Coordinates of C-alpha atoms in Angstrom, one line a residue:
M1 CA 67.1 339.1 0.9
D2 CA 69.8 336.6 1.4
E3 CA 71.4 334.6 -1.5
H4 CA 68.0 331.5 -0.8
G5 CA 65.7 334.2 -1.6
R6 CA 64.6 334.5 2.3
T7 CA 63.8 338.2 3.4
R8 CA 64.4 340.2 6.7
R9 CA 60.7 339.2 7.2
D10 CA 61.4 335.2 6.8
F11 CA 64.3 336.0 9.5
L12 CA 62.0 337.7 11.8
K13 CA 59.3 335.0 11.4
V14 CA 62.0 331.9 12.3
G15 CA 63.6 334.1 15.4
L16 CA 60.0 333.9 17.0
V17 CA 59.2 330.5 16.3
T18 CA 62.8 329.5 17.3
A19 CA 62.5 331.7 20.6
A20 CA 58.5 330.3 21.0
A21 CA 60.5 326.4 20.9
A22 CA 63.1 327.3 23.3
A23 CA 60.2 328.5 26.1
L24 CA 58.4 325.4 25.5
G25 CA 61.5 323.0 27.1
P26 CA 62.5 320.3 25.6
G27 CA 60.3 317.9 24.8
V28 CA 58.7 319.8 22.3
I29 CA 60.4 318.9 18.3
K30 CA 62.4 322.5 17.5
P31 CA 61.7 323.7 14.2
V32 CA 62.8 322.2 11.1
G33 CA 61.9 324.0 8.1
L34 CA 60.1 327.9 7.7
W35 CA 56.6 327.3 7.7
A36 CA 56.2 330.8 6.3
A37 CA 59.2 330.5 3.7
E38 CA 59.1 326.9 2.0
P39 CA 56.8 324.6 3.5
Q40 CA 57.5 321.0 2.9
I41 CA 54.3 319.9 2.7
K42 CA 51.3 321.9 1.9
G43 CA 49.3 323.3 4.1
P44 CA 47.3 323.8 6.7
I45 CA 47.2 320.6 8.3
K46 CA 43.5 320.4 9.6
V47 CA 42.5 318.0 12.4
G48 CA 39.0 318.0 13.3
Y49 CA 38.2 316.7 16.5
Q50 CA 35.2 315.3 18.4
A51 CA 34.6 314.7 22.0
V52 CA 31.4 314.7 24.4
L53 CA 30.9 318.4 25.8
S54 CA 27.6 318.0 26.3
G55 CA 25.8 316.9 29.8
T56 CA 26.6 315.0 32.5
L57 CA 29.9 313.8 30.6
A58 CA 30.8 317.4 29.3
G59 CA 34.1 317.6 31.7
Y60 CA 35.8 314.9 29.7
G61 CA 35.3 316.8 26.6
E62 CA 37.1 319.8 28.0
F63 CA 39.9 317.9 29.2
H64 CA 40.1 316.6 26.2
K65 CA 40.1 320.3 24.4
M66 CA 42.8 321.2 26.8
G67 CA 45.2 318.6 25.5
A68 CA 44.7 319.1 22.1
V69 CA 44.7 322.6 22.1
M70 CA 48.3 322.6 24.1
A71 CA 49.2 320.7 21.5
V72 CA 48.7 322.8 18.5
E73 CA 49.8 325.7 20.1
E74 CA 53.2 323.8 20.8
I75 CA 53.7 322.7 17.5
N76 CA 52.7 325.9 15.4
A77 CA 55.2 327.8 18.2
A78 CA 57.9 325.0 17.0
G79 CA 57.5 325.4 13.1
G80 CA 54.3 323.6 12.2
I81 CA 54.5 320.2 10.6
G82 CA 56.9 320.1 7.8
G83 CA 56.6 323.7 7.7
A84 CA 52.9 323.3 7.5
K85 CA 50.5 325.4 10.0
L86 CA 48.2 322.8 12.2
E87 CA 44.9 323.8 12.8
M88 CA 41.9 322.1 14.4
E89 CA 37.9 322.2 15.0
I90 CA 36.1 320.8 17.9
R91 CA 33.0 319.9 18.1
D92 CA 30.5 318.3 20.6
S93 CA 30.0 314.4 19.5
T94 CA 27.5 313.7 22.3
L95 CA 27.0 310.1 22.5
A96 CA 25.4 309.1 19.6
A97 CA 26.4 307.3 17.3
P98 CA 24.5 309.4 14.3
A99 CA 26.1 312.5 15.8
S100 CA 29.5 311.5 15.5
I101 CA 29.1 310.4 12.1
Q102 CA 27.7 313.7 11.0
N103 CA 30.4 315.4 12.7
A104 CA 33.2 312.8 10.7
R105 CA 31.1 313.6 7.6
Y106 CA 31.1 317.8 8.2
F107 CA 34.8 317.9 9.0
V108 CA 35.8 315.9 5.7
D109 CA 33.3 317.3 3.3
S110 CA 32.3 320.3 4.4
W111 CA 35.7 322.0 6.3
G112 CA 38.2 319.9 4.6
A113 CA 39.9 317.9 7.3
D114 CA 43.5 316.0 6.3
F115 CA 42.7 314.0 10.2
L116 CA 40.0 312.6 12.7
A117 CA 40.3 312.5 16.2
G118 CA 38.7 312.0 19.4
V119 CA 35.6 310.4 20.0
D120 CA 34.4 309.0 23.8
S121 CA 31.8 306.4 23.2
S122 CA 32.5 302.7 22.0
G123 CA 29.4 302.1 20.4
Q124 CA 30.6 305.6 18.2
A125 CA 34.0 304.6 17.5
L126 CA 32.3 301.2 16.2
A127 CA 29.9 303.2 13.9
L128 CA 32.6 305.7 12.7
A129 CA 35.4 303.1 11.2
P130 CA 33.5 301.9 8.2
V131 CA 32.6 306.1 7.7
V132 CA 36.2 306.7 8.0
G133 CA 37.4 304.3 5.8
Q134 CA 34.4 305.8 2.6
L135 CA 35.9 309.3 3.7
D136 CA 39.8 307.7 3.5
R137 CA 40.5 309.8 6.6
I138 CA 43.0 308.6 9.4
L139 CA 41.1 308.3 12.6
M140 CA 43.0 308.2 15.4
V141 CA 40.3 307.3 18.5
T142 CA 41.8 309.3 21.8
H143 CA 39.1 307.5 24.6
A144 CA 36.8 304.9 23.2
A145 CA 38.0 301.2 24.3
T146 CA 36.4 298.8 23.2
E147 CA 38.5 296.1 21.8
K148 CA 35.8 295.5 18.7
L149 CA 37.4 298.5 17.0
T150 CA 41.4 297.3 16.1
E151 CA 40.2 293.5 16.5
D152 CA 37.5 293.3 14.1
E153 CA 37.1 296.6 11.7
V154 CA 41.3 297.4 10.8
F155 CA 42.5 293.6 11.5
K156 CA 39.7 291.7 10.2
K157 CA 37.6 294.1 7.8
G158 CA 40.8 295.7 6.8
I159 CA 39.6 299.6 7.5
K160 CA 43.4 300.9 7.7
Q161 CA 42.3 304.3 8.3
V162 CA 41.2 303.6 11.9
F163 CA 43.9 304.1 14.6
R164 CA 43.6 304.2 18.9
I165 CA 45.9 305.9 21.4
C166 CA 44.9 304.9 24.2
T167 CA 44.6 302.1 26.1
P168 CA 41.8 299.6 25.4
T169 CA 39.5 297.2 27.3
Y170 CA 42.3 295.1 28.1
Q171 CA 43.3 297.1 30.3
D172 CA 40.3 297.7 32.1
G173 CA 39.4 294.1 31.4
N174 CA 42.4 291.5 31.5
A175 CA 45.0 294.1 33.3
A176 CA 42.4 294.1 36.3
A177 CA 42.4 290.2 36.1
F178 CA 46.2 290.2 37.0
V179 CA 45.6 292.6 40.0
A180 CA 42.6 290.8 41.4
K181 CA 44.4 287.2 40.9
D182 CA 46.8 288.6 43.7
L183 CA 44.1 289.6 45.7
P184 CA 42.5 287.3 48.8
A185 CA 38.1 287.9 46.9
K186 CA 37.1 284.8 45.4
T187 CA 33.7 285.9 44.9
W188 CA 33.2 288.9 42.3
A189 CA 30.1 291.0 41.1
T190 CA 29.9 293.9 39.4
I191 CA 27.6 297.5 38.7
S192 CA 28.7 298.1 35.0
P193 CA 26.8 300.4 32.2
K194 CA 24.3 298.8 30.6
Y195 CA 26.2 298.9 26.9
E196 CA 28.6 297.6 25.0
Y197 CA 31.9 298.9 27.1
G198 CA 30.3 297.4 29.8
Y199 CA 29.7 294.2 28.8
T200 CA 32.8 293.5 27.2
C201 CA 34.5 294.5 30.0
W202 CA 33.1 292.0 32.7
N203 CA 33.5 289.7 30.3
M204 CA 36.7 290.0 29.9
F205 CA 37.4 290.2 33.1
K206 CA 35.6 287.3 34.2
D207 CA 37.5 285.2 31.5
T208 CA 41.1 286.4 32.3
L209 CA 40.5 285.8 36.2
G210 CA 38.9 282.3 35.9
K211 CA 42.3 281.3 33.8
L212 CA 44.2 282.7 36.5
K213 CA 43.2 281.8 39.6
S214 CA 41.1 278.8 40.4
G215 CA 38.0 278.7 42.7
I216 CA 36.5 282.2 41.3
Q217 CA 32.8 283.1 41.5
F218 CA 31.0 285.6 40.0
T219 CA 28.0 285.7 42.2
A220 CA 25.8 288.9 40.9
E221 CA 25.9 291.4 37.8
S222 CA 23.4 294.5 37.9
W223 CA 23.4 296.5 34.8
A224 CA 23.0 300.3 34.7
P225 CA 21.5 302.3 32.1
F226 CA 23.2 305.3 30.5
G227 CA 21.8 308.7 32.6
T228 CA 21.4 306.7 35.6
T229 CA 21.1 308.6 38.4
D230 CA 20.1 306.4 41.2
F231 CA 22.2 303.7 41.9
R232 CA 20.6 302.2 45.0
P233 CA 18.5 299.3 43.5
H234 CA 22.2 298.5 42.0
I235 CA 24.1 298.6 45.1
N236 CA 21.2 296.6 47.2
T237 CA 21.8 293.9 44.9
I238 CA 25.2 293.6 45.3
M239 CA 25.0 293.9 49.0
D240 CA 22.7 290.8 48.8
A241 CA 24.6 288.6 46.7
N242 CA 27.4 289.8 49.8
P243 CA 30.8 289.2 47.1
E244 CA 33.9 289.9 48.5
G245 CA 35.1 291.9 45.4
L246 CA 33.5 295.0 43.0
Y247 CA 34.3 295.2 39.4
S248 CA 32.8 298.4 37.9
T249 CA 33.3 300.2 34.7
E250 CA 30.8 302.7 35.5
W251 CA 33.1 305.9 34.6
A252 CA 32.6 310.2 34.8
G253 CA 29.6 311.9 36.9
E254 CA 27.9 308.3 37.3
L255 CA 31.1 306.6 38.8
I256 CA 30.6 309.7 40.8
T257 CA 27.4 309.5 42.2
M258 CA 27.4 305.4 42.5
M259 CA 30.5 305.9 45.0
K260 CA 28.9 308.4 46.8
Q261 CA 25.7 306.3 47.5
A262 CA 27.7 303.5 48.1
K263 CA 29.2 304.9 50.6
Q264 CA 25.9 306.4 52.2
A265 CA 25.0 303.1 51.9
G266 CA 28.1 301.4 53.8
M267 CA 28.8 298.8 51.3
F268 CA 32.8 299.7 51.3
E269 CA 32.3 298.6 54.8
K270 CA 31.5 295.1 53.2
I271 CA 33.3 294.9 50.5
K272 CA 37.2 295.4 51.1
H273 CA 38.3 295.3 47.2
V274 CA 37.0 297.4 44.5
M275 CA 38.4 297.8 41.1
L276 CA 37.4 300.5 39.2
P277 CA 39.2 300.6 35.5
V278 CA 38.6 304.6 35.0
G279 CA 38.6 305.3 38.7
A280 CA 41.9 307.3 38.1
A281 CA 39.9 310.2 35.6
M282 CA 40.7 313.7 36.8
D283 CA 37.2 314.5 36.7
V284 CA 36.2 311.3 39.2
L285 CA 39.0 312.0 41.5
E286 CA 38.3 315.4 42.2
G287 CA 34.1 314.9 42.2
L288 CA 34.3 312.3 44.8
G289 CA 38.0 314.7 46.8
S290 CA 38.2 313.4 50.1
E291 CA 34.6 311.3 50.0
M292 CA 36.8 308.7 47.6
P293 CA 37.8 305.9 50.1
D294 CA 41.2 304.6 51.0
N295 CA 42.7 301.3 49.3
I296 CA 40.4 301.5 46.2
W297 CA 42.0 299.8 43.0
I298 CA 42.0 302.4 40.2
S299 CA 43.1 303.0 36.8
G300 CA 42.7 305.0 33.6
R301 CA 44.5 305.3 30.1
Y302 CA 46.9 307.5 31.5
F303 CA 47.6 308.7 35.3
F304 CA 50.1 312.1 35.8
L305 CA 52.0 310.7 38.4
Y306 CA 52.9 307.9 36.2
P307 CA 56.0 307.6 34.1
D308 CA 58.3 309.2 37.0
S309 CA 59.9 310.6 33.8
P310 CA 61.7 313.7 32.8
Q311 CA 59.5 314.1 29.7
N312 CA 56.1 313.3 31.6
K313 CA 57.3 315.7 34.7
D314 CA 58.3 318.8 32.2
W315 CA 54.4 317.7 30.1
V316 CA 52.8 318.3 33.9
A317 CA 54.2 321.3 34.7
R318 CA 53.8 322.7 31.6
F319 CA 49.8 321.9 31.3
Q320 CA 49.5 323.3 34.7
K321 CA 51.2 326.4 33.9
R322 CA 49.2 326.9 31.0
W323 CA 45.5 325.7 32.5
N324 CA 46.0 325.9 36.2
H325 CA 44.8 322.2 36.2
F326 CA 46.2 318.9 36.4
P327 CA 45.9 316.8 33.6
A328 CA 43.5 314.1 32.8
Y329 CA 43.8 311.0 30.5
V330 CA 42.0 312.1 27.8
S331 CA 44.0 315.0 27.8
E332 CA 47.2 313.4 27.3
T333 CA 45.8 311.1 24.8
G334 CA 44.7 314.2 22.6
Y335 CA 48.2 316.1 23.7
S336 CA 50.1 313.2 21.8
T337 CA 47.4 312.8 18.8
M338 CA 48.7 315.8 17.5
F339 CA 52.3 314.7 18.2
A340 CA 51.8 311.1 16.0
F341 CA 50.4 313.3 13.7
K342 CA 53.0 315.7 13.1
K343 CA 55.9 312.6 13.5
A344 CA 54.3 310.4 10.6
V345 CA 53.7 313.1 8.2
E346 CA 57.1 314.4 8.6
A347 CA 58.1 310.8 8.3
A348 CA 55.8 310.5 5.1
G349 CA 56.5 313.3 3.9
S350 CA 52.9 314.2 2.9
K351 CA 49.5 314.8 4.7
E352 CA 47.8 312.0 2.2
T353 CA 46.2 309.3 3.9
A354 CA 47.8 306.2 2.6
K355 CA 51.7 307.3 3.0
V356 CA 50.7 308.1 6.5
I357 CA 49.1 305.1 8.0
Q358 CA 52.6 303.5 5.9
A359 CA 54.4 305.7 8.5
L360 CA 52.1 305.0 11.8
E361 CA 52.2 301.4 10.9
G362 CA 55.2 300.4 13.6
M363 CA 55.7 303.8 14.7
E364 CA 57.5 304.8 17.8
L365 CA 56.5 307.9 19.6
D366 CA 57.8 308.8 22.6
S367 CA 55.0 310.8 25.0
P368 CA 53.8 311.8 28.3
A369 CA 52.6 308.5 29.0
G370 CA 55.7 306.6 27.8
H371 CA 57.1 304.9 24.8
R372 CA 53.9 303.5 22.5
V373 CA 54.7 301.8 19.5
F374 CA 51.6 301.6 17.3
R375 CA 51.1 297.6 16.2
K376 CA 51.4 296.9 13.0
E377 CA 48.7 294.5 12.5
D378 CA 45.7 296.1 14.3
H379 CA 46.9 300.0 14.5
Q380 CA 46.8 299.7 18.4
A381 CA 49.3 301.8 20.5
M382 CA 50.8 299.8 22.8
Y383 CA 52.2 301.2 26.2
D384 CA 52.2 300.6 29.8
V385 CA 49.7 302.2 32.3
P386 CA 49.8 301.6 36.3
W387 CA 46.8 300.5 38.3
G388 CA 46.7 302.0 41.7
L389 CA 45.2 302.0 45.5
T390 CA 44.0 305.6 46.3
K391 CA 45.5 307.1 49.3
A392 CA 45.7 310.6 50.6
D393 CA 48.5 313.4 49.9
P394 CA 48.7 316.5 51.7
K395 CA 49.9 318.3 48.0
Y396 CA 46.8 317.2 46.2
P397 CA 43.2 317.8 47.0
F398 CA 41.8 314.7 46.1
K399 CA 42.9 310.5 46.2
I400 CA 45.8 309.9 44.1
M401 CA 47.7 306.8 43.5
G402 CA 49.6 305.2 46.4
K403 CA 50.9 301.8 46.0
Q404 CA 51.1 301.1 41.9
V405 CA 51.0 297.5 39.9
V406 CA 52.0 298.0 36.3
I407 CA 50.9 295.0 34.1
P408 CA 52.6 295.4 30.6
A409 CA 50.4 295.9 27.5
K410 CA 52.5 293.0 26.0
E411 CA 50.8 290.5 28.6
C412 CA 47.9 291.6 28.7
F413 CA 46.9 293.5 25.8
N414 CA 44.9 290.5 23.3
R415 CA 47.3 289.3 20.0
P416 CA 46.6 289.3 16.6
P417 CA 45.4 287.2 15.0
F418 CA 42.6 287.2 17.9
E419 CA 41.2 284.0 17.4
G420 CA 42.6 280.7 18.8
E421 CA 45.4 279.5 21.2
G422 CA 47.9 282.1 22.4
T423 CA 45.8 285.1 21.6
K424 CA 44.5 285.8 25.1
P425 CA 46.2 286.3 28.1
P426 CA 47.8 285.0 30.1
F427 CA 50.5 284.0 27.5
K428 CA 53.3 281.4 28.0
S429 CA 55.7 284.1 26.7

């Protein structure tokens, strides 16, 4: 035992931690303390994570899990959070609001979660907001995109426990409109989900594009209920309207089905400008493979070839080595969520909810997706994600983004106080 009371066992543990951290590369923070010796923060630190792990959208949950598990492994290998071990449990959220609430209560009341994360559905996110306020646990949303979560629940109602690390509907609606204004199409139609997310994005797209470009017409809407497998009636409705552009927020397996049936119907021979706000999801790109047409505008919450930074390239390489797969956008948001918790807890010197909220507000985070800033007013992470045109590349068995257009978040995200002049794009400055 040395003069600080550390034993040979402690030194051996530190040696293993340091060696593991070094093997993980420059993107991983090196240990700052001995979690086995004198943890700065009483652990373990427990994160309850939920995502859809069943049904036709189950692929999303598996991608969430890959990113979150990888982050837990790296953080613990590098000494944990403030010297405390990070633990995570993942449960299937399905897409039903009651299931997500049941999960949150289980995580906090039975498992002892310090933090909550995940959530794919906008409806679930809105249902969870008041619950996490009652439970007094921070929820970091990694996929659900409704702007009402941060505008209404956080900013207007003051539920400070809710944060979002992924891009919201502003990327899907407003940013899409900025891209669309430079296209020759003047008539647009949609096939989109018949629920909150679909309605919100289409309305945002219409409102913003109408401000950006004169003479635009929106000629047809066809709303597909959740679980739709036969899109032919919706496709026929759109083709009868004969628009120049199609905008669709269908996602996951339903988007794959719609695209295949649209191709069979000859839709892409008639409609030359197609925009898919979540078409850059890895399950969609892989599911369609070569059947994804070229020159389709796609986006997401992250795309593995953007940004072209050493940190992102290093992370994608480590992800491929760990999982033999390219990361999906929910992999990145799940991964970065764990590092956001780590940075905030260490800055707060505590895992107490109120102190970590204070640390997260305005916090900057360098992540594979780029530089994020958690906006203090509404707890929305600000970062840039590209829109891009699909193209084939012999290096990949699926279509990737070729030409890319980046609409900066500061230009397309709504701004507090979210009502009145100067709160919705386009902005004068």
